[in-house]
C-alpha positions in Angstrom: 0.0 0.0 0.0 1.3 3.5 -0.9 1.3 6.3 1.7 -1.3 8.1 -0.3 -3.6 5.1 -0.2 -3.0 4.7 3.5 -4.1 8.2 4.5 -7.1 8.0 2.1 -8.1 4.7 3.8 -8.0 6.3 7.2 -10.3 9.0 6.0 -12.7 6.4 4.7 -12.7 4.8 8.1 -13.5 8.1 9.8 -16.1 9.2 7.4 -18.1 6.0 7.8 -18.8 7.1 11.4 -20.6 10.3 10.3 -24.2 10.6 9.1 -25.0 11.9 5.6 -24.6 15.5 6.5 -22.8 18.6 5.2 -19.9 17.8 7.5 -19.5 14.3 5.9 -19.5 15.9 2.4 -17.0 18.5 3.6 -14.5 15.7 4.5 -15.1 13.8 1.3 -14.7 17.0 -0.8 -11.4 18.0 0.9 -8.2 17.4 -1.1 -6.2 15.0 1.1 -2.5 14.5 0.1 0.6 12.9 1.5 3.5 15.4 0.7 6.8 16.7 2.0 5.1 19.1 4.4 7.0 21.6 6.5 9.8 20.3 8.5 8.8 20.2 12.1 5.1 19.6 11.4 3.1 16.4 11.0 0.3 17.9 9.0 -1.6 21.0 8.0 -5.2 21.8 7.1 -5.3 24.7 4.6 -8.9 26.0 4.9 -10.6 26.8 1.6 -7.3 26.4 -0.4 -8.5 24.0 -3.1 -10.9 25.0 -5.9 -13.0 22.3 -7.6 -16.1 24.1 -8.6 -16.2 25.5 -5.0 -13.7 26.1 -2.3 -12.6 23.0 -0.4 -10.0 22.4 2.3 -6.6 21.1 1.4 -5.1 18.7 3.9 -1.4 17.7 3.8 0.0 14.8 5.8 3.7 15.5 6.2 6.4 13.0 5.2 8.9 15.2 7.0 7.1 14.6 10.3 6.4 10.9 9.8 7.2 8.6 12.7 5.1 5.5 12.2 1.9 4.2 10.5 0.0 4.7 13.7 1.2 8.3 13.9 0.1 8.9 10.2 -3.3 7.6 11.1 -3.6 9.8 14.1 -2.4 12.9 12.2 -4.8 12.2 9.4 -7.7 12.2 11.9 -6.3 15.3 13.6 -6.3 17.3 10.3 -9.7 15.9 9.3 -11.0 17.2 12.6 -9.8 20.7 11.6 -11.7 20.3 8.3 -14.9 19.2 10.1 -14.7 21.8 12.8 -14.1 24.8 10.5 -11.5 27.5 10.3 -12.3 29.3 13.5 -12.2 26.3 15.8 -8.5 26.2 16.4 -7.8 23.5 19.0 -10.8 24.4 21.0 -13.9 22.5 22.2 -15.4 22.3 18.7 -12.2 20.7 17.3 -12.0 18.2 20.1 -15.6 17.3 19.6 -15.0 16.8 15.9 -12.0 14.7 16.6 -14.0 12.5 18.9 -16.7 12.1 16.2 -14.0 10.8 13.9 -12.6 8.4 16.4 -9.7 10.3 17.9 -9.9 10.1 21.7 -8.8 13.0 23.9 -7.1 14.7 21.0 -4.1 17.0 21.7 -3.0 20.1 19.9 0.6 18.9 19.7 3.1 16.3 20.9 0.7 13.4 21.0 2.3 9.9 21.0 -0.4 7.9 19.2 -1.1 4.4 20.3 -4.2 2.1 20.5 -5.8 4.1 23.3 -5.7 7.2 21.1 -8.5 5.8 19.0 -12.0 4.7 19.5 -12.1 0.9 19.6 -14.0 0.5 16.3 -11.6 2.9 14.5 -8.5 1.2 15.9 -9.8 -2.2 14.9 -10.2 -1.0 11.3 -6.8 0.8 11.3 -5.2 -2.5 12.3 -6.5 -4.2 9.2 -4.6 -1.7 7.0 -1.2 -2.8 5.8 1.6 -0.4 6.6 2.8 1.7 3.7 5.3 -0.3 1.7 6.5 2.3 -0.9 9.5 3.5 1.0 10.1 5.8 3.9 11.1 9.5 4.3 14.7 10.3 5.0 14.6 14.1 5.5 17.2 14.0 8.2 19.7 13.1 5.5 18.7 15.9 3.1 20.9 19.0 2.5 18.9 21.9 1.1 20.4 25.3 0.4 23.3 24.8 2.8 21.1 23.6 5.7 20.9 20.0 7.0 17.5 19.6 8.5 16.7 17.4 11.5 13.1 16.1 11.6 11.6 17.2 14.9 7.8 17.4 14.9 6.4 20.6 16.5 3.1 22.1 17.3 0.2 22.0 14.9 -0.6 25.5 13.6 -4.4 24.8 13.8 -4.8 25.1 10.1 -3.6 27.8 7.7 -6.2 30.3 6.9 -7.6 30.2 10.5 -7.4 33.2 12.9 -5.2 35.3 10.6 -3.6 32.6 8.5 0.0 32.6 7.4 2.6 35.3 7.6 3.2 37.4 4.4 6.7 38.5 5.1 9.4 39.4 7.6 7.9 42.9 8.4 4.5 44.5 9.1 3.2 42.1 11.7 5.0 39.1 10.3 5.0 35.8 12.2 8.4 34.8 10.7 11.1 34.2 13.3 14.7 35.2 12.7 17.3 32.4 13.2 21.1 32.9 12.9 24.2 30.7 12.9 27.7 31.5 14.2 29.2 32.5 10.9 30.7 36.0 10.6 28.6 37.5 9.3 25.9 35.1 10.3 23.6 33.4 7.8 20.0 34.6 8.4 17.0 32.2 8.1 13.4 33.3 8.6 11.0 30.6 9.6 7.3 30.7 10.6 7.9 28.5 13.7 9.2 28.8 17.2 11.4 25.7 16.6 14.0 25.3 13.9 16.2 22.2 14.1 18.9 22.9 11.5 22.7 23.1 11.3 24.7 25.5 9.2 27.0 23.4 7.0 29.6 26.2 6.9 30.2 26.7 10.6 28.5 23.5 11.8 26.6 25.4 14.5 22.8 25.0 15.1 20.7 28.0 14.2 19.6 30.1 17.2 16.9 32.7 17.6 18.2 36.1 16.6 16.9 39.7 16.9 15.4 41.3 13.9 17.0 44.5 12.7 
């Protein structure tokens, strides 16, 4: 089974728990993909970011944050819950309720270590029938990109792009991008929309640390 087929099968399991309502159709209409993702995240729900006659949510399950098949299943349900709850829910009560409806028990905003007890018994039983993805495995911790060697370290979910202000547009004017610097002289500057950035500079071999914007 390919990774794409695995996350799609998890969605099918979750959707079968819902009645034939607008929420069910919302999940079925969402564009669900398995992609590289952002390093440090397990998944993202981009609200209203896919056009197919109407606006649909775009859900990406991150290869860069992959830890296991069980984690992929949990992350898929986590992001589907954002889709079901809507853009303004964040990780609040409505999102937790949506997660429970989909079979994710006591869902957490970040850092959850998924196991059998993370899922409703009927959902876990069906997940166990799925074969683990057999089309390879991500190796982002070995990848060098633009002089940086990235270390995969999943961080907090951003509660869906397009919710409560959405993504940053740049390093100024209220930007959410953080400045990170290495020990080179002058230092290399990297701006990242995250409070965590696990990367090494391949020139000075130092980890990037939070800097102060000029």
